[in-house]
mmCIF file of C-alpha atoms in Angstrom:
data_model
loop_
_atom_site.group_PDB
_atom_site.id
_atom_site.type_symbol
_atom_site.label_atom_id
_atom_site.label_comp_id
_atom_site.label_asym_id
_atom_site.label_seq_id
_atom_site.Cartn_x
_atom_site.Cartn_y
_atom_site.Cartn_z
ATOM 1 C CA UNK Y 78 206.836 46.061 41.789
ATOM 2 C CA UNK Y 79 208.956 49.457 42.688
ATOM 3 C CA UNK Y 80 208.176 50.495 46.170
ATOM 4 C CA UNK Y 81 208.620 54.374 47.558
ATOM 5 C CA UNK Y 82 209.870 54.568 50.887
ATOM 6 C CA UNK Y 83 207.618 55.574 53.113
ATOM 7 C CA UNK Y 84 207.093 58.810 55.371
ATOM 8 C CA UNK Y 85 205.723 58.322 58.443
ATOM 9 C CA UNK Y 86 203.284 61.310 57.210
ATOM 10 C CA UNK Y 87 201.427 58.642 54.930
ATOM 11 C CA UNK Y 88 200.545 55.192 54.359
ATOM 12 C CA UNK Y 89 202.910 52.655 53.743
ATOM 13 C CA UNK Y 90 202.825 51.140 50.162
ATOM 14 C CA UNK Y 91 202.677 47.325 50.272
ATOM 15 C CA UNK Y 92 202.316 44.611 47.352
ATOM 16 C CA UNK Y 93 200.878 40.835 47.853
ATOM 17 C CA UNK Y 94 202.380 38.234 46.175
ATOM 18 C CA UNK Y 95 199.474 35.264 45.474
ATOM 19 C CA UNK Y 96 201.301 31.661 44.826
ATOM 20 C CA UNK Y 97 198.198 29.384 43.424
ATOM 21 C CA UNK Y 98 198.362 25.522 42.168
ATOM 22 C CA UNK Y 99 196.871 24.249 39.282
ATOM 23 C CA UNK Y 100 194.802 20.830 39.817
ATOM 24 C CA UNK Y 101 193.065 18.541 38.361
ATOM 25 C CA UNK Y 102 189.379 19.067 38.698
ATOM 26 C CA UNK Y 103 188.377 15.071 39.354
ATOM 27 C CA UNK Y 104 191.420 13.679 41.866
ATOM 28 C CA UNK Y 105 192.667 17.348 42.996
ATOM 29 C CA UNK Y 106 196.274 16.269 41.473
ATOM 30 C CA UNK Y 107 198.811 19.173 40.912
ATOM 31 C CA UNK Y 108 198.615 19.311 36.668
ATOM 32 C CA UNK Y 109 201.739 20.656 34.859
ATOM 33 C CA UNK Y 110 199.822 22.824 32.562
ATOM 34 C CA UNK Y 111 200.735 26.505 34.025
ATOM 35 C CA UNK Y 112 202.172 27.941 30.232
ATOM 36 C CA UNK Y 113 199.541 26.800 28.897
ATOM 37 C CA UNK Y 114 196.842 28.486 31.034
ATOM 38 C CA UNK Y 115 199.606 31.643 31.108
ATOM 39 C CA UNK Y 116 199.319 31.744 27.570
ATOM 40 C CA UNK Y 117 195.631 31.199 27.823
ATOM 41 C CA UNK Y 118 195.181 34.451 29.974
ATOM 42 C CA UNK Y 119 194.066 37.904 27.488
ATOM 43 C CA UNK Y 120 197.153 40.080 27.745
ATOM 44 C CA UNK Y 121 195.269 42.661 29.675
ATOM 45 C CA UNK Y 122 194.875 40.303 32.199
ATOM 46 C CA UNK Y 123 198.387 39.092 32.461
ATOM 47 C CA UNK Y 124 200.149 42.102 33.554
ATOM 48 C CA UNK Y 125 202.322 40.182 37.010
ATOM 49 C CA UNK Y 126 201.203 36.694 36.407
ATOM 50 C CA UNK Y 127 204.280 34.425 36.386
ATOM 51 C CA UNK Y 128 205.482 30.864 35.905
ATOM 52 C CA UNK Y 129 206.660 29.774 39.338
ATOM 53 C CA UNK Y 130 209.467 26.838 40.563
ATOM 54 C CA UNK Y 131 206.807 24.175 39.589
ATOM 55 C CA UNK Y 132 204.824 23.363 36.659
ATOM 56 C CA UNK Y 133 201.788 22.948 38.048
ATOM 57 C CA UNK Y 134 202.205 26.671 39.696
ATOM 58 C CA UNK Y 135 201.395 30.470 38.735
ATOM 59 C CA UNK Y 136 201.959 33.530 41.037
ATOM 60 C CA UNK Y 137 200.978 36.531 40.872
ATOM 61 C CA UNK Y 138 202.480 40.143 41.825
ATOM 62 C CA UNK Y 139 200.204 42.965 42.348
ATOM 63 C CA UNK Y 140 201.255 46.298 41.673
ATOM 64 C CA UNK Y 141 202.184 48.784 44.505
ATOM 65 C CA UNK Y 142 199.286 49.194 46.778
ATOM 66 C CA UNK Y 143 198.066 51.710 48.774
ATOM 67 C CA UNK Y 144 194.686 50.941 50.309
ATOM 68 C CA UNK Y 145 191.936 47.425 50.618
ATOM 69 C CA UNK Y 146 190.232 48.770 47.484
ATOM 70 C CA UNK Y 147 192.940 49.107 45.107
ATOM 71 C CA UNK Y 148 194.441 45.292 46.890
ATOM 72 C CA UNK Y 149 190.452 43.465 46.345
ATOM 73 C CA UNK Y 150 190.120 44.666 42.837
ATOM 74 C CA UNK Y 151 193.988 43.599 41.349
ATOM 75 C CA UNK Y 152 193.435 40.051 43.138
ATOM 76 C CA UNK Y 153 189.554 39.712 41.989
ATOM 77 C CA UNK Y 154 190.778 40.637 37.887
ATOM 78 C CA UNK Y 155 193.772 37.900 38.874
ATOM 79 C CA UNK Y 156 192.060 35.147 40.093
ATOM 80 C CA UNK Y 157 189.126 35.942 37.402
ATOM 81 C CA UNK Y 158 191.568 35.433 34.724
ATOM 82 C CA UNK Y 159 193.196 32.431 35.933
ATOM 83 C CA UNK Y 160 190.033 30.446 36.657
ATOM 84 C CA UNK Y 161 188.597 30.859 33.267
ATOM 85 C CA UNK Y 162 191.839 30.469 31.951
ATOM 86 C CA UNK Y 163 192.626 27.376 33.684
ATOM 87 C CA UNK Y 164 188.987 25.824 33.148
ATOM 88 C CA UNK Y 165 189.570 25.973 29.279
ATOM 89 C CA UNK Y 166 192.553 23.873 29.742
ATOM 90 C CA UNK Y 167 190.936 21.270 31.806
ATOM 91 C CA UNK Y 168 192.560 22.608 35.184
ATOM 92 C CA UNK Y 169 191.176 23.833 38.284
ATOM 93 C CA UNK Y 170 192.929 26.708 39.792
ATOM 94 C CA UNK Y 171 193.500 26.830 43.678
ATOM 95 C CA UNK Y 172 194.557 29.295 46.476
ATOM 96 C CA UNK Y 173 195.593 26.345 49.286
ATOM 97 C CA UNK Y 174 199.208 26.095 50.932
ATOM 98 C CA UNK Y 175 199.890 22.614 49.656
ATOM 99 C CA UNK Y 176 198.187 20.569 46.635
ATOM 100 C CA UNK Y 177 195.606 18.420 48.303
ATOM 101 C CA UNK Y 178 194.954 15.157 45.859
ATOM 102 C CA UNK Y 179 198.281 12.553 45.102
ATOM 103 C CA UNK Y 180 199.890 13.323 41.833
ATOM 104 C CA UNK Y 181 203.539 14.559 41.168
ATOM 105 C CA UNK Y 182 204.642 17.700 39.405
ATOM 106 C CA UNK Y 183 207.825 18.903 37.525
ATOM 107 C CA UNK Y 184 210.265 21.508 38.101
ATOM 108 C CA UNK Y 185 210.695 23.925 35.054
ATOM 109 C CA UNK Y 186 212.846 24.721 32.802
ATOM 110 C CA UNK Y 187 215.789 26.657 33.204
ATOM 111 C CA UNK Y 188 219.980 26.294 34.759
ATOM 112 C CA UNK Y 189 218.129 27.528 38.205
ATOM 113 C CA UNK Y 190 215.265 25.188 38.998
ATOM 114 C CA UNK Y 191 216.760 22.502 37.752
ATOM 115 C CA UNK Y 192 219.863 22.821 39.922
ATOM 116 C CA UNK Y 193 217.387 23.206 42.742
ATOM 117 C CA UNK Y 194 215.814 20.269 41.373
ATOM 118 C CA UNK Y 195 220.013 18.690 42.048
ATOM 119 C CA UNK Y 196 220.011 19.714 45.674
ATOM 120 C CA UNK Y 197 216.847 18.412 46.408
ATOM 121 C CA UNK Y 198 216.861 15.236 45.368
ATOM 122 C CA UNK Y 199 214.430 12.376 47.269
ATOM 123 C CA UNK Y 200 213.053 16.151 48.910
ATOM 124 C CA UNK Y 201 211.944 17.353 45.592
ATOM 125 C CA UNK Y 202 208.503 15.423 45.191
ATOM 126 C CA UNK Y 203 207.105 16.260 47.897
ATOM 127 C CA UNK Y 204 208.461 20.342 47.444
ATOM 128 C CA UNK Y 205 204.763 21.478 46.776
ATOM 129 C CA UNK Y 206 203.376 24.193 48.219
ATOM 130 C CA UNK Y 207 202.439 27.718 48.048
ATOM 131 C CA UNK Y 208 202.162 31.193 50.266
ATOM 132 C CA UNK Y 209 201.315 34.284 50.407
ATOM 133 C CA UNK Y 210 203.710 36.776 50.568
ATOM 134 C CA UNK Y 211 203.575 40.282 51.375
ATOM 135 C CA UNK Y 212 205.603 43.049 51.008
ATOM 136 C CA UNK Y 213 205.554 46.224 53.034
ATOM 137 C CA UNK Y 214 207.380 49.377 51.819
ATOM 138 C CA UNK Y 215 210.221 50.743 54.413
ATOM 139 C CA UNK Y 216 212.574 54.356 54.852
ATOM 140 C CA UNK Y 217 215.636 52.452 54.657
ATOM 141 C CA UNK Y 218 217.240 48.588 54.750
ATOM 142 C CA UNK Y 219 217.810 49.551 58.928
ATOM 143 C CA UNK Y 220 214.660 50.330 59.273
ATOM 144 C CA UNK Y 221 213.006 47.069 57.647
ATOM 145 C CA UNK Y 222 215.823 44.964 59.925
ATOM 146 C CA UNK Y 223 214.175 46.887 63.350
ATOM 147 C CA UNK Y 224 211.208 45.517 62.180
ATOM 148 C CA UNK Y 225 211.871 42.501 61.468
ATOM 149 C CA UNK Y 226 213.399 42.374 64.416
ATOM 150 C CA UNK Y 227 210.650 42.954 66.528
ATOM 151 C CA UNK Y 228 208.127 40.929 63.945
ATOM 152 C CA UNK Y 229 209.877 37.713 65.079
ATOM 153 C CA UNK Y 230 207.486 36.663 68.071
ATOM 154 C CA UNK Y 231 204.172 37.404 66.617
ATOM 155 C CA UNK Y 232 205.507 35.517 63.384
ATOM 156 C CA UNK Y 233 203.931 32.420 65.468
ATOM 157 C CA UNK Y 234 200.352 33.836 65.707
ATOM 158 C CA UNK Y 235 200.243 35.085 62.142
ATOM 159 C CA UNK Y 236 201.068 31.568 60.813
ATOM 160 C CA UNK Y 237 198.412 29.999 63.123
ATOM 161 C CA UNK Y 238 195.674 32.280 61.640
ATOM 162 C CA UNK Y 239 196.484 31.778 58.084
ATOM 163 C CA UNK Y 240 197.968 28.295 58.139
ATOM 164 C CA UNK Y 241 195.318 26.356 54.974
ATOM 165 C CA UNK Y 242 197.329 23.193 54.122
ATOM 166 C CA UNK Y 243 196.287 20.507 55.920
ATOM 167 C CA UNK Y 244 195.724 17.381 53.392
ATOM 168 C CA UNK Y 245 198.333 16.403 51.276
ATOM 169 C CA UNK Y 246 198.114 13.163 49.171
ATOM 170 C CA UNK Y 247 194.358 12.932 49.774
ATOM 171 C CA UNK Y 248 194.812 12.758 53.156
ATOM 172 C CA UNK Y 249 194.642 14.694 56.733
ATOM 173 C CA UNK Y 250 198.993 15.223 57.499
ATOM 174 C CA UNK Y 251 198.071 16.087 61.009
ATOM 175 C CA UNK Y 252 199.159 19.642 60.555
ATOM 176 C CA UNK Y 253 197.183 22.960 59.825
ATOM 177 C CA UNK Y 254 200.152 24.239 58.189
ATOM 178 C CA UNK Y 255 201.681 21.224 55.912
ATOM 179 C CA UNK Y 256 202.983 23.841 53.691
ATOM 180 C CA UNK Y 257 205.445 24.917 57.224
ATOM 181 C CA UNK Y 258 206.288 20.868 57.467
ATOM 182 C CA UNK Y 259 207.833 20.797 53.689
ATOM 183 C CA UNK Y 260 209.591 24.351 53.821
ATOM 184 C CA UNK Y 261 211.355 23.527 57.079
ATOM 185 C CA UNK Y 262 213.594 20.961 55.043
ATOM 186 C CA UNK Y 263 215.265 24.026 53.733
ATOM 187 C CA UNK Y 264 218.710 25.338 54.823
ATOM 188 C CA UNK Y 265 217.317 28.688 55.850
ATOM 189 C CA UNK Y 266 213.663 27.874 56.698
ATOM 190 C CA UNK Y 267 211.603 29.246 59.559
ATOM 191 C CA UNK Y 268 211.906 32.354 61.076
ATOM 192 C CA UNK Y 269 215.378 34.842 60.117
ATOM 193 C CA UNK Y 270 217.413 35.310 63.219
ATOM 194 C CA UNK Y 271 218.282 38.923 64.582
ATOM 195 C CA UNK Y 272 220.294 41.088 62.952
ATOM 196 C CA UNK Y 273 222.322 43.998 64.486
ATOM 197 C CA UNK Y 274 221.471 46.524 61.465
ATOM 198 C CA UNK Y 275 221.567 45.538 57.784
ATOM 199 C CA UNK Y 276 225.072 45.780 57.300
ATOM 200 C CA UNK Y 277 225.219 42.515 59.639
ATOM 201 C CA UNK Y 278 221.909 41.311 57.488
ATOM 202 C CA UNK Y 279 224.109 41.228 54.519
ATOM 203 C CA UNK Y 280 226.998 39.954 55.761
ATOM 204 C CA UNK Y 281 225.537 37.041 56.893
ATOM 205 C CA UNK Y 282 223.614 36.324 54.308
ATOM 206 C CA UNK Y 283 225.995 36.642 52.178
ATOM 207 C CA UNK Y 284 228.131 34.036 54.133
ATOM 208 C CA UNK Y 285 225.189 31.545 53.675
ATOM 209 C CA UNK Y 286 225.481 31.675 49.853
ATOM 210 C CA UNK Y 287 226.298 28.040 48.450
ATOM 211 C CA UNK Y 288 225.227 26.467 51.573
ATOM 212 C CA UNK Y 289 222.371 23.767 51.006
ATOM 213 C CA UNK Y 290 219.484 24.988 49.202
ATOM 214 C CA UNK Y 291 220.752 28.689 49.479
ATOM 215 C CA UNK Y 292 222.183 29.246 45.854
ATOM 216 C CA UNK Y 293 221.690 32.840 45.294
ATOM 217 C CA UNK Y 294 219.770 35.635 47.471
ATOM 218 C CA UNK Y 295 216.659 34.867 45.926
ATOM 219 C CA UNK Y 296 216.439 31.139 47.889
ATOM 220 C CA UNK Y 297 217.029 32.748 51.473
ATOM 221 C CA UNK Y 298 213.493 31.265 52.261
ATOM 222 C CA UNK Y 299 213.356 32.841 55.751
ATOM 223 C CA UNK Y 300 209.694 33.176 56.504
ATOM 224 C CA UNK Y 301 210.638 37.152 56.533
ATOM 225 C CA UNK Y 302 213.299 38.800 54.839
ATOM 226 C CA UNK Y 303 214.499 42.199 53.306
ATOM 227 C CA UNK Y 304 213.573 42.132 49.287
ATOM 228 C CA UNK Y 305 216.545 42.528 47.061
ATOM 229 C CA UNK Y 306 214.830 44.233 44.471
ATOM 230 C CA UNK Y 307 212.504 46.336 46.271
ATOM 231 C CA UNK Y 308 212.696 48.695 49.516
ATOM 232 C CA UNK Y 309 210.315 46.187 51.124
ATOM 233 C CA UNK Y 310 209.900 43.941 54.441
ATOM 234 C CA UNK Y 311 208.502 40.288 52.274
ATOM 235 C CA UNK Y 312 206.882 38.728 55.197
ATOM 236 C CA UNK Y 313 206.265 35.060 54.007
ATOM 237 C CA UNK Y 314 204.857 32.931 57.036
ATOM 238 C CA UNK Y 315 201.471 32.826 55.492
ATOM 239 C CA UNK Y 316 199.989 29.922 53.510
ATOM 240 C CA UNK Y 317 198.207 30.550 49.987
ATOM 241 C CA UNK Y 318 194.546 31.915 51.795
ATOM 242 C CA UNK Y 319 191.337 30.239 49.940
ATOM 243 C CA UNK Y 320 189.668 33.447 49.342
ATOM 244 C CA UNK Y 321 191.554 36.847 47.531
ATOM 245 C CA UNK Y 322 189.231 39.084 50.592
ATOM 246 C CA UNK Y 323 191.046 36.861 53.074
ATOM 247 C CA UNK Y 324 194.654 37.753 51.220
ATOM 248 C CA UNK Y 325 193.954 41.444 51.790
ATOM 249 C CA UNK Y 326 192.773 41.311 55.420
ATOM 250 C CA UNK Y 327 195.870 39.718 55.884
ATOM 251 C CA UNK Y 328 198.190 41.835 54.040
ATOM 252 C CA UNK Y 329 196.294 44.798 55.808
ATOM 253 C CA UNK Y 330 197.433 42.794 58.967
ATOM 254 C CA UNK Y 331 201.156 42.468 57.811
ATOM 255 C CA UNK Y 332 200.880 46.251 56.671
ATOM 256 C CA UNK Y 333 200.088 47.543 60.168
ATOM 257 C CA UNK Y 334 202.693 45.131 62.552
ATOM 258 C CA UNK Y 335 205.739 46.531 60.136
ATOM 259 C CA UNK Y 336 204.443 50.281 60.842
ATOM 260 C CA UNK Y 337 204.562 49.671 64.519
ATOM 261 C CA UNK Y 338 207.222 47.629 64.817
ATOM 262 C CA UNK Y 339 209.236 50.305 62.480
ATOM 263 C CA UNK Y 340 207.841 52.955 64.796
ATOM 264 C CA UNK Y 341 209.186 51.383 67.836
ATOM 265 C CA UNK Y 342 209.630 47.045 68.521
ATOM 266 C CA UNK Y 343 206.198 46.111 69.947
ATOM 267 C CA UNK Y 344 206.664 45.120 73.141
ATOM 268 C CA UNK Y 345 207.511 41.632 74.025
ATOM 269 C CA UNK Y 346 209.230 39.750 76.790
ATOM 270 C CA UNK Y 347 212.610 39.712 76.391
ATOM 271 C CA UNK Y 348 212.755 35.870 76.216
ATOM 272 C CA UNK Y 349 210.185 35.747 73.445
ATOM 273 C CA UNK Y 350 212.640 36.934 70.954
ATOM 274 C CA UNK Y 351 215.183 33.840 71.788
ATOM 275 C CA UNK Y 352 215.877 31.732 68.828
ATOM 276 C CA UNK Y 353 214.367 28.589 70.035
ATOM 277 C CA UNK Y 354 211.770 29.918 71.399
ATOM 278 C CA UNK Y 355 210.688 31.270 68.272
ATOM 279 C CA UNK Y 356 211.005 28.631 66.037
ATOM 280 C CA UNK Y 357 209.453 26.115 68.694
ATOM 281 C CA UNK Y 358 206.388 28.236 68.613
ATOM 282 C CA UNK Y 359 206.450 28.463 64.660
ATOM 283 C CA UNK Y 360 206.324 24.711 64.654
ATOM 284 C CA UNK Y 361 203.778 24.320 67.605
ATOM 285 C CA UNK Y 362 201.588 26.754 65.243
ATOM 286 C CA UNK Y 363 202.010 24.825 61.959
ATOM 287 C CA UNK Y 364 201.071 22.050 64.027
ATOM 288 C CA UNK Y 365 197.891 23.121 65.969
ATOM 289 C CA UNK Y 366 196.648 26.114 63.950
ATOM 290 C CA UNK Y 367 193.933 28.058 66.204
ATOM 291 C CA UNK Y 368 192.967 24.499 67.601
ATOM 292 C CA UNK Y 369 195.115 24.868 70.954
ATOM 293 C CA UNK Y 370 197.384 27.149 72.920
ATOM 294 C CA UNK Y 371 200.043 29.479 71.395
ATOM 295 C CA UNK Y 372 202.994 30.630 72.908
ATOM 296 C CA UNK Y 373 202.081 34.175 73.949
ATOM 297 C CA UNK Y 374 205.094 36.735 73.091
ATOM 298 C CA UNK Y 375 203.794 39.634 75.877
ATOM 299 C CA UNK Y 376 204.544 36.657 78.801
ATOM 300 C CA UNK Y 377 206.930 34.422 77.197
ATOM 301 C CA UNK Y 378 204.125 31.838 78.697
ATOM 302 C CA UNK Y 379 201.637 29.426 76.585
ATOM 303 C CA UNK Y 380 197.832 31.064 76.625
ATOM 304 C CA UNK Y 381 194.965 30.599 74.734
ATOM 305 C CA UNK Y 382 195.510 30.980 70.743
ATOM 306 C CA UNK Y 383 192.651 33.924 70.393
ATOM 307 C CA UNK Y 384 194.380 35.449 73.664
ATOM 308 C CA UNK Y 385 197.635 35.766 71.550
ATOM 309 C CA UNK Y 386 195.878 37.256 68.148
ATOM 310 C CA UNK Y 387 194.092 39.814 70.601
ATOM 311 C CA UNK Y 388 197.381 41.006 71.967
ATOM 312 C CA UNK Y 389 198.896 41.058 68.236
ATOM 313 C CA UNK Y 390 195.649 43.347 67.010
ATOM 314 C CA UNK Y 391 196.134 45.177 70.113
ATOM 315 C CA UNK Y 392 199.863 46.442 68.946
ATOM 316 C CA UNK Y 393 198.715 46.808 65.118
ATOM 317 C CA UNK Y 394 195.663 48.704 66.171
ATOM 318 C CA UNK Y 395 197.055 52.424 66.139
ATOM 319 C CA UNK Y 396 198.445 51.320 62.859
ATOM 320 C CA UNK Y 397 195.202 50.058 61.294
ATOM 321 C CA UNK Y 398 192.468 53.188 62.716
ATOM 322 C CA UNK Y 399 195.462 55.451 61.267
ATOM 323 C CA UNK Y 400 195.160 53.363 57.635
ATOM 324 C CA UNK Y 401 191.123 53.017 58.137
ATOM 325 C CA UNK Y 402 191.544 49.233 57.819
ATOM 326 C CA UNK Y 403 190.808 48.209 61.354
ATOM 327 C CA UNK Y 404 187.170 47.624 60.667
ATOM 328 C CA UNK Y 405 188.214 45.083 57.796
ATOM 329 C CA UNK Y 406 190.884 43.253 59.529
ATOM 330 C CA UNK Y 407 188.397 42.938 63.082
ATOM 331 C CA UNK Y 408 185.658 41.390 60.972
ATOM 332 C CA UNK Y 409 188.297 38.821 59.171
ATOM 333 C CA UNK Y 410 189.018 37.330 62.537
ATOM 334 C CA UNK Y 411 185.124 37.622 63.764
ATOM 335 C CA UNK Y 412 184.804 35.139 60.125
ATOM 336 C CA UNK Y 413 187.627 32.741 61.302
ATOM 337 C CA UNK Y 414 186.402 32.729 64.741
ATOM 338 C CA UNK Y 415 183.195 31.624 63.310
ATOM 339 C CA UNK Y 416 184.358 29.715 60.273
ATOM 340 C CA UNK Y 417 187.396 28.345 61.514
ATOM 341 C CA UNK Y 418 191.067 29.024 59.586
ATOM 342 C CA UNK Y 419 191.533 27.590 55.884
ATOM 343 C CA UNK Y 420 193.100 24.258 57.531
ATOM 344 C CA UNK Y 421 189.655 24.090 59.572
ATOM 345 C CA UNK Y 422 187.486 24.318 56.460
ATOM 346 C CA UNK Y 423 189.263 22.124 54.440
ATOM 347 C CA UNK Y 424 189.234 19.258 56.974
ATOM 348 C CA UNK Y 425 185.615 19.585 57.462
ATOM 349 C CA UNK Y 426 184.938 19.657 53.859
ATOM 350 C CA UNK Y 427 187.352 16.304 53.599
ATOM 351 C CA UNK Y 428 185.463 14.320 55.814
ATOM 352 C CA UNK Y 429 182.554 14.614 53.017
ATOM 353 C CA UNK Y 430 184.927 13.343 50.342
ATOM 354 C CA UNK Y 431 186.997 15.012 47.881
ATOM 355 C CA UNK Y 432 184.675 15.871 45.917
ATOM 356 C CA UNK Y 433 183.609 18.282 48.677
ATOM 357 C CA UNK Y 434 186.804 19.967 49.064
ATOM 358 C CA UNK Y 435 187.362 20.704 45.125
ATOM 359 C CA UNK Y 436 183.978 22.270 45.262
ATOM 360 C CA UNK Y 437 185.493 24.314 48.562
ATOM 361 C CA UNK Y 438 188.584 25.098 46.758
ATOM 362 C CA UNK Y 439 187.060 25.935 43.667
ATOM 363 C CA UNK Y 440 184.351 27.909 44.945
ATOM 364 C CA UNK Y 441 186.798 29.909 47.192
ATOM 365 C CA UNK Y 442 189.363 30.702 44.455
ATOM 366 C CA UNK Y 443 186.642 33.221 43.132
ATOM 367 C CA UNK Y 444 184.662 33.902 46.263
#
């Protein structure tokens, strides 16, 4: 996707990137069968659906975005194609941050996954999972890098809203976000550290290059980071969401923190932004989810979790009346006050059987 640089005149363009899992419709088992349902897909369909790291993975990049509308219909036509797609096949498509039934899956081919496949080594089985991702367009590589910047304590609070990975292996892992749990075994997982400008962004990671799991710029896997390719924020916290509506509400979300924080860092305590601080609370939400207290980044204090998200809307909330998507995002968080986050529906639907969360996930993926 080619991103223009915003001016503060107009919206900011953004792009969601949707990572989904292929399964197997009886035991929920990650199947290695994503060129075949790629191939499977009509080629009017296809336009920014891609083999990922995994075989048993597609994801999908929209094109540039400018408003809900344009964001619901390009992940409706995706997640259309790959359902039917995958169904002829014998597969079950799924939007969840981890696969949920036991079952292992292969790297693909190619000099780069299968070096990753090297590093990894015992890590590598248990390497599933998938996110959402979204990019937000930005004036300059500075500017994205002040946002970031001031994005790093309400990373916490966006995680624990979206976090939808909860069973691995057929089984509860303790954690709303599992997906957080596997990604943290990378060299450069969890949240990005501050950066003076993005001359010292680039310098640094640069420096990191060869280090670990970090083989090339691409495998920074910071759960925000400047895009290489694009003039883009890529905020990646976010598991894969069940529903595409749910994807957009967030991305709408993502959309309106990077305008403000651009604008001017939203305010937090000074102590919020400390490195441990933040990555304790990015655990502590992977963790609990919604279910208990997050660390709140206005106080620097723990409060309730649905205190936080208030205080987060309230700083994205010029932002969202000026884009016309407050309405949206406020009645996505009336749903998962109601409904409960992606973790919270898949554990109730797993203590029915699995049966009951494949018809969850597959009624979801198309919802």
């Amino acid at each position: 996707m080619t991103m223009t640089a915003p001016a503060r005149a107009r919206l900011r363009t953004f792009g969601i990137e949707e990572e989904i899992v292929l399964l197997d419709p009886a035991v929920l088992a990650p199947l290695d069968v994503a060129e075949r349902v790629l191939a499977a897909i009509p080629p009017a369909d296809a336009e920014g659906v891609e083999r990922e790291l995994l075989l048993a993975q597609l994801e999908f990049a929209s094109p540039v975005l400018t408003g809900q509308g344009e964001a619901d219909a390009a992940l409706r036509r995706f997640r259309a194609a790959v359902a039917s797609a995958a169904e002829g096949v014998g597969a079950m498509a799924a939007s969840v941050g981890s696969p949920v039934g036991e079952g292992a899956t292969s790297v693909r081919e190619g000099e780069r996954y299968e070096g990753f496949e090297g590093l990894m080594g015992a890590l590598l089985p248990e390497h599933r999972m998938q996110g959402l991702h979204v990019h937000v367009g930005i004036a300059s590589r500075d500017e994205g890098v002040r946002a970031m910047n001031a994005l790093r304590p309400w990373l916490a609070p966006l995680l624990a809203l979206t976090a939808s990975s909860p069973v691995s292996g057929g089984a509860d892992t303790g954690f709303a976000s599992w997906r957080t749990g596997i990604a943290r075994r990378l060299t450069t997982a969890g949240a990005p550290p501050a950066f003076a400008d993005a001359a010292d962004y680039d310098r640094r990671a640069a420096a990191l290059l060869g280090l670990g799991t970090t083989t090339d710029r691409a495998s920074l896997w910071w759960s925000m980071r400047l895009c290489e390719h694009h003039p883009t924020v890529e905020v990646r916290v976010c598991d894969a969401q069940l529903t595409s509506g749910e994807s957009v509400a967030v991305a709408l979300l993502v959309r309106a923190l990077v305008d403000v924080a651009a604008a001017g860092a939203l305010p937090h305590a000074p102590a919020s932004a400390a490195p441990e601080l933040v990555e304790a609370a990015l655990w502590h939400a992977a963790k609990h989810g919604m279910a208990a207290g997050l660390h709140h980044p206005g106080t620097a204090l723990m409060a309730d979790a649905w205190t936080v998200v208030a205080a987060m809307l309230e700083h994205a909330r010029p932002a969202l009346a000026a884009s016309g998507d407050l309405a949206r995002v406020d009645a996505w968080l009336a749903r998962v006050r109601v409904d409960g986050t992606g973790a919270d529906r898949q554990r109730a639907a797993l203590a029915h059987g699995l049966p009951a969360l494949g018809a969850l996930l597959r009624g979801a993926f198309t919802a």
